[in-house]
XYZ file of C-alpha atoms in Angstrom:
453
model
C -36.858 5.707 22.372
C -33.118 5.339 22.543
C -30.856 5.027 25.515
C -27.101 5.321 25.732
C -25.220 2.136 26.531
C -21.632 1.859 27.673
C -19.173 -0.579 26.177
C -15.473 -1.119 26.692
C -13.722 -1.444 23.326
C -10.085 -2.211 22.539
C -8.726 0.546 20.302
C -6.213 -1.804 18.695
C -8.309 -4.816 17.661
C -11.909 -3.654 18.223
C -12.875 -6.376 20.730
C -15.852 -5.415 22.925
C -15.754 -6.134 26.683
C -18.475 -5.856 29.310
C -16.090 -4.200 31.771
C -12.732 -2.512 31.798
C -9.494 -4.482 31.810
C -5.881 -3.413 31.757
C -4.870 -5.843 29.008
C -6.825 -6.919 25.930
C -7.212 -10.693 25.937
C -7.482 -10.771 22.103
C -4.458 -8.789 20.908
C -2.470 -8.594 24.163
C -2.180 -4.788 24.131
C -1.996 -2.970 27.455
C -4.069 0.156 28.300
C -5.969 0.035 24.990
C -9.485 -0.623 26.367
C -11.564 2.568 26.503
C -15.122 3.109 27.634
C -17.375 4.239 24.784
C -21.009 5.288 24.659
C -23.431 4.158 21.956
C -27.176 4.483 21.525
C -29.583 1.553 21.282
C -33.321 1.078 21.197
C -34.814 0.797 24.665
C -37.949 -0.941 23.505
C -37.212 -3.194 20.591
C -40.010 -5.380 19.317
C -39.603 -8.264 16.913
C -40.959 -7.356 13.504
C -43.651 -9.508 12.001
C -43.531 -10.634 8.408
C -46.526 -8.400 7.595
C -44.693 -5.233 8.682
C -41.575 -5.929 6.643
C -41.073 -4.382 3.204
C -38.171 -5.135 0.914
C -37.003 -4.535 -2.629
C -37.841 -7.398 -4.927
C -34.677 -9.260 -6.039
C -33.964 -9.250 -9.743
C -31.927 -11.482 -12.021
C -28.278 -10.554 -12.376
C -28.795 -10.337 -16.132
C -31.447 -7.641 -15.641
C -29.207 -5.364 -13.595
C -28.241 -2.297 -15.614
C -24.557 -1.547 -15.912
C -23.471 1.819 -14.545
C -20.749 3.630 -16.480
C -18.565 5.737 -14.252
C -17.310 8.988 -15.758
C -14.071 9.154 -13.870
C -12.442 12.426 -12.870
C -8.863 12.673 -14.132
C -6.530 14.027 -11.456
C -3.844 15.241 -13.839
C -1.393 12.768 -12.301
C -1.245 9.820 -14.698
C 0.355 7.454 -12.170
C -2.289 8.231 -9.552
C -5.056 7.732 -12.116
C -3.618 4.308 -12.930
C -3.553 3.303 -9.244
C -7.184 4.407 -8.881
C -8.164 2.327 -11.909
C -8.386 5.139 -14.456
C -9.341 8.145 -12.325
C -11.566 9.148 -9.423
C -15.022 7.556 -9.441
C -17.817 10.025 -8.513
C -19.455 9.162 -5.222
C -16.545 7.033 -4.016
C -14.945 7.189 -0.575
C -11.142 6.856 -0.704
C -8.927 6.297 2.330
C -5.248 7.341 2.255
C -3.095 5.967 5.084
C 0.523 6.569 5.957
C 3.028 7.279 8.699
C 3.243 10.763 10.250
C 5.439 13.065 8.176
C 5.469 10.893 5.048
C 3.682 13.610 3.036
C -0.049 12.784 3.034
C -1.090 16.433 3.364
C 1.365 17.414 0.651
C -0.082 14.717 -1.610
C -3.661 15.946 -1.295
C -2.539 19.540 -1.860
C -0.798 18.354 -5.030
C -3.995 16.637 -6.174
C -5.934 19.798 -5.328
C -3.548 21.859 -7.450
C -4.030 19.606 -10.485
C -7.821 19.569 -10.127
C -7.985 23.327 -9.613
C -6.076 23.824 -12.864
C -9.016 22.084 -14.557
C -11.508 24.418 -12.804
C -12.681 21.779 -10.313
C -13.777 23.183 -6.930
C -12.072 21.402 -4.044
C -12.850 21.614 -0.320
C -9.980 20.835 2.046
C -11.277 20.073 5.552
C -8.470 20.000 8.108
C -8.960 19.027 11.728
C -5.236 18.845 12.469
C -3.921 22.117 11.029
C -5.382 25.592 11.000
C -6.251 27.255 7.664
C -3.233 29.541 8.085
C -0.884 26.539 8.357
C -2.350 24.981 5.226
C -2.076 28.311 3.431
C 1.592 28.531 4.435
C 2.279 25.111 2.931
C 0.336 26.057 -0.199
C 2.512 29.175 -0.628
C 5.633 27.044 -0.286
C 4.254 24.791 -3.007
C 3.374 27.899 -5.067
C -0.327 27.018 -5.170
C -2.559 29.969 -5.999
C -6.144 29.160 -6.896
C -9.607 30.378 -5.988
C -10.994 26.895 -6.606
C -9.377 25.441 -3.451
C -11.490 26.119 -0.347
C -10.138 25.478 3.170
C -12.247 24.657 6.235
C -11.328 23.974 9.853
C -14.620 22.244 10.687
C -14.340 19.191 12.949
C -17.992 18.077 13.355
C -19.021 15.537 10.744
C -22.630 16.788 10.703
C -21.419 20.265 9.728
C -19.027 18.831 7.137
C -21.870 16.923 5.476
C -24.084 20.030 5.500
C -21.245 22.068 3.964
C -20.741 19.482 1.187
C -24.468 19.411 0.434
C -24.554 23.206 0.259
C -21.321 23.909 -1.640
C -21.442 20.878 -3.975
C -17.704 20.794 -4.794
C -16.033 18.439 -7.265
C -13.947 16.751 -4.572
C -13.557 16.832 -0.778
C -10.486 16.054 1.340
C -10.795 15.324 5.080
C -7.500 15.465 6.989
C -7.686 13.458 9.126
C -10.607 11.212 10.025
C -9.157 10.639 13.523
C -9.757 14.334 14.379
C -13.375 14.417 13.159
C -16.137 13.589 15.622
C -19.914 13.337 15.751
C -21.589 15.840 18.037
C -24.311 13.429 19.123
C -21.738 11.013 20.574
C -19.952 11.649 23.849
C -16.878 9.634 22.897
C -13.534 11.238 22.253
C -12.479 11.820 18.648
C -10.431 8.932 17.279
C -12.209 6.159 19.183
C -13.627 3.254 17.204
C -17.229 4.351 17.619
C -16.443 7.873 16.421
C -14.409 6.579 13.471
C -17.151 4.201 12.390
C -19.973 6.733 12.712
C -18.075 9.592 11.042
C -16.915 7.425 8.144
C -20.445 6.093 7.658
C -21.792 9.662 7.620
C -19.275 10.719 4.977
C -19.975 7.580 2.931
C -23.705 8.329 2.868
C -23.002 11.933 1.884
C -20.715 10.873 -0.971
C -23.264 8.391 -2.340
C -26.194 10.796 -1.924
C -24.839 13.626 -4.096
C -22.279 11.612 -6.111
C -19.242 13.584 -4.914
C -15.959 11.740 -4.192
C -14.472 12.184 -0.728
C -10.867 11.453 0.272
C -10.181 10.839 3.959
C -6.736 10.678 5.542
C -6.095 8.018 8.191
C -3.211 7.479 10.579
C -1.567 4.072 10.868
C -0.644 2.061 13.930
C 2.848 0.921 14.878
C 2.092 -2.362 13.076
C 1.563 -0.418 9.835
C -2.234 -0.812 9.649
C -4.843 1.897 9.329
C -5.853 2.944 12.851
C -9.378 1.821 13.374
C -8.785 -1.161 13.272
C -9.955 -2.429 9.833
C -13.259 -0.642 10.451
C -12.370 2.094 7.989
C -11.041 -0.298 5.361
C -14.308 -2.246 5.295
C -16.441 0.877 4.866
C -14.541 2.730 2.157
C -14.367 1.934 -1.562
C -10.605 2.348 -2.008
C -7.644 2.062 0.368
C -4.333 3.663 -0.596
C -1.128 3.395 1.417
C 1.420 6.206 1.129
C 4.815 4.728 1.982
C 8.438 5.721 1.952
C 11.434 6.472 4.098
C 11.226 9.999 5.506
C 14.938 10.407 4.769
C 14.439 9.361 1.145
C 13.202 11.465 -1.741
C 10.812 8.864 -3.104
C 7.295 8.033 -1.950
C 5.186 5.068 -3.072
C 1.392 5.161 -3.260
C 0.017 1.615 -3.205
C -3.569 0.421 -3.709
C -4.508 -2.166 -1.063
C -8.231 -2.212 -1.878
C -10.068 -0.892 -4.919
C -13.651 -1.647 -5.869
C -13.189 0.148 -9.189
C -9.807 -1.132 -10.361
C -6.856 -3.460 -9.863
C -5.264 -3.992 -6.459
C -1.505 -3.740 -5.966
C -0.638 -1.036 -8.502
C 1.807 1.597 -7.295
C 2.590 5.193 -8.139
C 6.027 6.632 -7.368
C 6.453 10.267 -6.366
C 9.558 12.323 -5.738
C 9.618 14.767 -2.836
C 11.189 18.156 -3.558
C 11.082 21.638 -2.057
C 7.853 22.645 -3.799
C 5.872 19.469 -3.137
C 5.575 16.160 -4.966
C 6.052 15.191 -8.577
C 5.299 11.834 -10.116
C 8.074 9.628 -11.459
C 7.053 8.413 -14.910
C 10.189 6.454 -15.864
C 10.773 3.947 -13.071
C 13.035 1.558 -14.967
C 16.241 2.638 -13.224
C 14.629 3.806 -9.980
C 15.226 0.725 -7.844
C 18.525 -0.478 -9.352
C 22.048 0.882 -9.095
C 23.193 3.321 -11.757
C 26.641 1.751 -12.064
C 26.475 -2.019 -12.113
C 30.003 -2.805 -13.291
C 32.129 -5.223 -11.265
C 29.627 -5.951 -8.534
C 29.549 -9.294 -6.754
C 26.558 -10.349 -4.701
C 24.119 -8.429 -6.896
C 21.581 -9.553 -9.488
C 18.537 -8.122 -11.236
C 15.022 -9.509 -11.176
C 11.443 -8.397 -11.867
C 8.482 -8.255 -9.482
C 4.788 -7.634 -10.077
C 3.148 -4.554 -8.568
C -0.510 -4.932 -9.432
C -0.794 -5.184 -13.207
C 2.706 -3.846 -13.893
C 6.191 -5.305 -13.589
C 9.058 -3.521 -11.854
C 12.798 -4.133 -12.183
C 14.572 -4.547 -8.851
C 18.082 -5.312 -7.699
C 18.737 -7.944 -5.032
C 22.003 -7.634 -3.113
C 23.647 -9.986 -0.645
C 26.722 -9.902 1.577
C 28.155 -13.177 2.888
C 30.956 -13.057 5.443
C 32.402 -15.500 7.953
C 30.644 -15.115 11.271
C 32.388 -14.188 14.495
C 29.512 -15.427 16.660
C 28.468 -18.894 17.755
C 25.291 -18.599 15.681
C 25.317 -17.097 12.188
C 23.058 -14.111 11.553
C 20.405 -13.755 8.816
C 19.201 -10.215 8.178
C 17.071 -8.907 5.294
C 16.008 -5.366 4.355
C 13.024 -5.077 2.043
C 12.737 -8.880 1.788
C 11.096 -11.515 3.943
C 13.679 -12.660 6.468
C 12.105 -16.136 6.565
C 12.680 -16.568 2.816
C 16.337 -15.659 3.333
C 16.708 -18.363 5.999
C 15.040 -20.944 3.726
C 17.200 -20.066 0.713
C 20.379 -20.309 2.788
C 19.327 -23.788 3.953
C 18.568 -24.929 0.382
C 21.962 -23.663 -0.852
C 23.817 -25.457 1.951
C 22.044 -28.775 1.337
C 22.178 -29.004 -2.453
C 25.330 -26.992 -3.298
C 27.490 -28.089 -0.338
C 28.311 -24.536 0.738
C 28.903 -23.954 4.438
C 26.257 -21.284 5.016
C 26.077 -22.205 8.691
C 29.510 -20.631 9.178
C 28.567 -17.346 7.491
C 26.530 -14.261 8.268
C 24.155 -13.424 5.412
C 22.765 -9.943 4.813
C 20.305 -9.363 1.978
C 18.871 -6.124 0.688
C 16.416 -4.833 -1.922
C 17.704 -1.503 -3.228
C 15.579 1.610 -3.380
C 13.668 1.152 -0.118
C 11.053 -1.266 -1.500
C 9.390 -3.889 0.694
C 8.484 -6.990 -1.310
C 7.330 -10.456 -0.293
C 7.178 -12.358 -3.568
C 8.379 -15.965 -4.151
C 9.550 -15.017 -7.672
C 12.588 -13.370 -6.020
C 13.816 -16.673 -4.515
C 16.208 -17.439 -7.365
C 17.606 -13.897 -7.296
C 18.253 -14.232 -3.555
C 20.079 -17.525 -4.121
C 22.199 -16.141 -6.982
C 23.197 -13.050 -4.982
C 24.174 -15.178 -1.959
C 26.244 -17.587 -4.057
C 27.878 -14.706 -5.920
C 28.995 -13.096 -2.670
C 30.071 -16.421 -1.162
C 32.230 -17.298 -4.199
C 33.229 -13.649 -4.723
C 32.284 -14.170 -8.341
C 30.065 -12.058 -10.595
C 27.232 -13.513 -12.669
C 28.128 -13.682 -16.339
C 27.284 -10.603 -18.368
C 24.254 -8.438 -17.729
C 21.931 -11.123 -16.387
C 18.528 -11.190 -14.677
C 16.957 -14.174 -12.929
C 13.337 -14.984 -12.111
C 11.992 -18.022 -10.269
C 10.623 -19.572 -7.099
C 12.827 -22.079 -5.282
C 11.233 -25.044 -3.517
C 12.587 -26.777 -0.413
C 13.711 -29.733 -2.529
C 15.745 -27.361 -4.709
C 13.422 -27.360 -7.725
C 12.758 -24.088 -9.577
C 9.021 -23.517 -9.860
C 7.242 -21.467 -12.536
C 6.004 -17.965 -11.741
C 3.048 -15.950 -13.021
C 3.104 -13.104 -15.590
C 6.432 -14.252 -16.995
C 6.083 -12.363 -20.300
C 5.272 -9.122 -18.486
C 8.374 -9.523 -16.337
C 10.566 -10.309 -19.348
C 9.324 -7.255 -21.272
C 10.092 -5.037 -18.288
C 13.677 -6.354 -18.116
C 14.153 -6.045 -21.870
C 12.964 -2.421 -21.750
C 16.125 -1.477 -19.829
C 18.421 -3.483 -22.118
C 18.592 -6.816 -20.257
C 18.575 -9.632 -22.826
C 20.050 -12.567 -20.860
C 17.317 -13.803 -18.546
C 17.227 -17.045 -16.567
C 13.704 -18.315 -15.863
C 12.130 -21.584 -14.607
C 12.027 -24.401 -17.134
C 8.260 -24.572 -16.707
C 7.909 -21.041 -18.114
C 10.016 -21.656 -21.248
C 7.059 -22.669 -23.439
C 5.077 -19.603 -22.393
C 8.078 -17.330 -22.951
C 9.380 -19.002 -26.118
C 8.738 -15.906 -28.238
C 10.046 -13.409 -25.705
C 13.695 -13.513 -26.828
C 16.542 -15.716 -28.025
C 18.674 -15.388 -24.895
C 16.014 -16.679 -22.533
C 17.233 -19.875 -20.832
C 15.562 -22.224 -18.359
C 16.643 -23.821 -15.101
C 15.090 -26.839 -13.348
C 17.062 -27.272 -10.134
C 19.297 -25.183 -7.908
C 22.180 -27.530 -8.801
C 22.192 -26.005 -12.310
C 23.053 -22.608 -10.886
C 26.661 -22.900 -12.125
C 25.467 -21.847 -15.596
C 24.967 -18.367 -14.137
C 28.691 -18.086 -13.380
C 30.006 -19.967 -16.448
C-alpha cells in the first residue's frame, strides 16, 4: 500500500524541508519553497537476502559492444555536436532563454527529417496546434510526416509514442507536462523528475529518440535544478543574443560524443540555417588600422575557433578605475591588468579598461590571456601590433607565458584564414615546430615588445 507524503522543496536548488519557510537556507532564494506530494510505501519491510534476486555481474571484457546506427538530421553542424547524429533510444534536453528560437530549431530539425521520410511527433504543451501550424507556414514547411499533438499528460504521451512508433519525438516543453497521478503543479521538481523518467523509460523501451525542451533560470541553468541534466543522455544549450542573427548550439553533456562542440545557426525570416564557414564569423571584416585589437584561437569541444579580442584603455575620471569585460571573464581582465602594471611599468591603476570578445561569444579560457594583454597594451600605447598577427598563451601571475593545449589545432585554424604570424608560448614551440616558419615563441610578458617591433 502507498500513501501520499508531503514535502517542502525549493524549486531553485532542490533542497527538501520538513516545513515551509519563506527563504531557502541553502541557496538564499525567497518564496521558492513549495509543498509537493509524493507517494511512499506505508508498510516497508526489510528484504532478506533469500528474497533478493540480481543479475550476475560479468567481466568488462565479456560485455558486447553495441553499435549505434545514428539518425542523420540533415544538419551537418548539429550532427557533429551530437557526436555524429541522433542515437536511437536517447533522451536529449535542449535548454535556452525564452524567445531564443528553441521551437524554431526543432521545427527546422523536423523539416530535415521529414524530407528523408522520417515520421516526427511534435508534442506542444505551450502552444496550440494552430500556433505551431502558423509558424510552420511562415517557415514554408509542408509535410505529412510531421504530426502535431497538444497532449500534456505524460502517460498519454507515452501511450501515443508506443502506438504511433515515430522516428523522433519532440516535447515542448517539459515544464508544461505533468503526471496525472501526482497532485503537484506542472513544473515543480517532482513533476519534472517523474515526467522525465517516464519519457526516458519510453525512449529506451522502444528505441525511439526523444527531444525535450527545458526553460532556464535567471542564472542560466536548466530549470529543475540539475535533475533533468542527470537523467538525460545529452544536454544542449541554445544561446545567442535575441537582437543578433546568430545562435549557438552548445553540447554541455553527451554520453555518445564529445562535450563542448558548437553549431552556429543564422536566424532569418523563414527559420534557421546552419553556418558552415565560421572562420570570419567572430572577427571584424575590416581589420586595417585598428589599435587595441588582436586575433587568437579558442577550443570549442574538438574544434578550434578564431576570435578577436578588443580592448579600450582610457584615463579614468573616477577615484577608482573601472574594469569591464563582455564575453570574457572579468576576473581575468583584472589579473592581466595587474600583471601588466607590475612587469611593464604601465600605470593601469589610472586607466579604465574595457575588454570585449566580438561576435557575442562567452568564453572563459586561459589561452586568451596573452591576447587580452596585447590588446590592452596596444590601446594604452595607441600602437598596432605588427602585421597580421595572432597570439595564443596563458599568462601566470609572475608574468611567465604558460603552454596551452591543442596548439597545432589552433594554429591550423588561424592559418586557414590567412594568418601566418603567430606568437605562442615557448613551451609549445617544439610541438608546433612543423606548423609554420613564422611561428615564434615568448617566455615572459616582458618580451611583449616584439609584438610591436
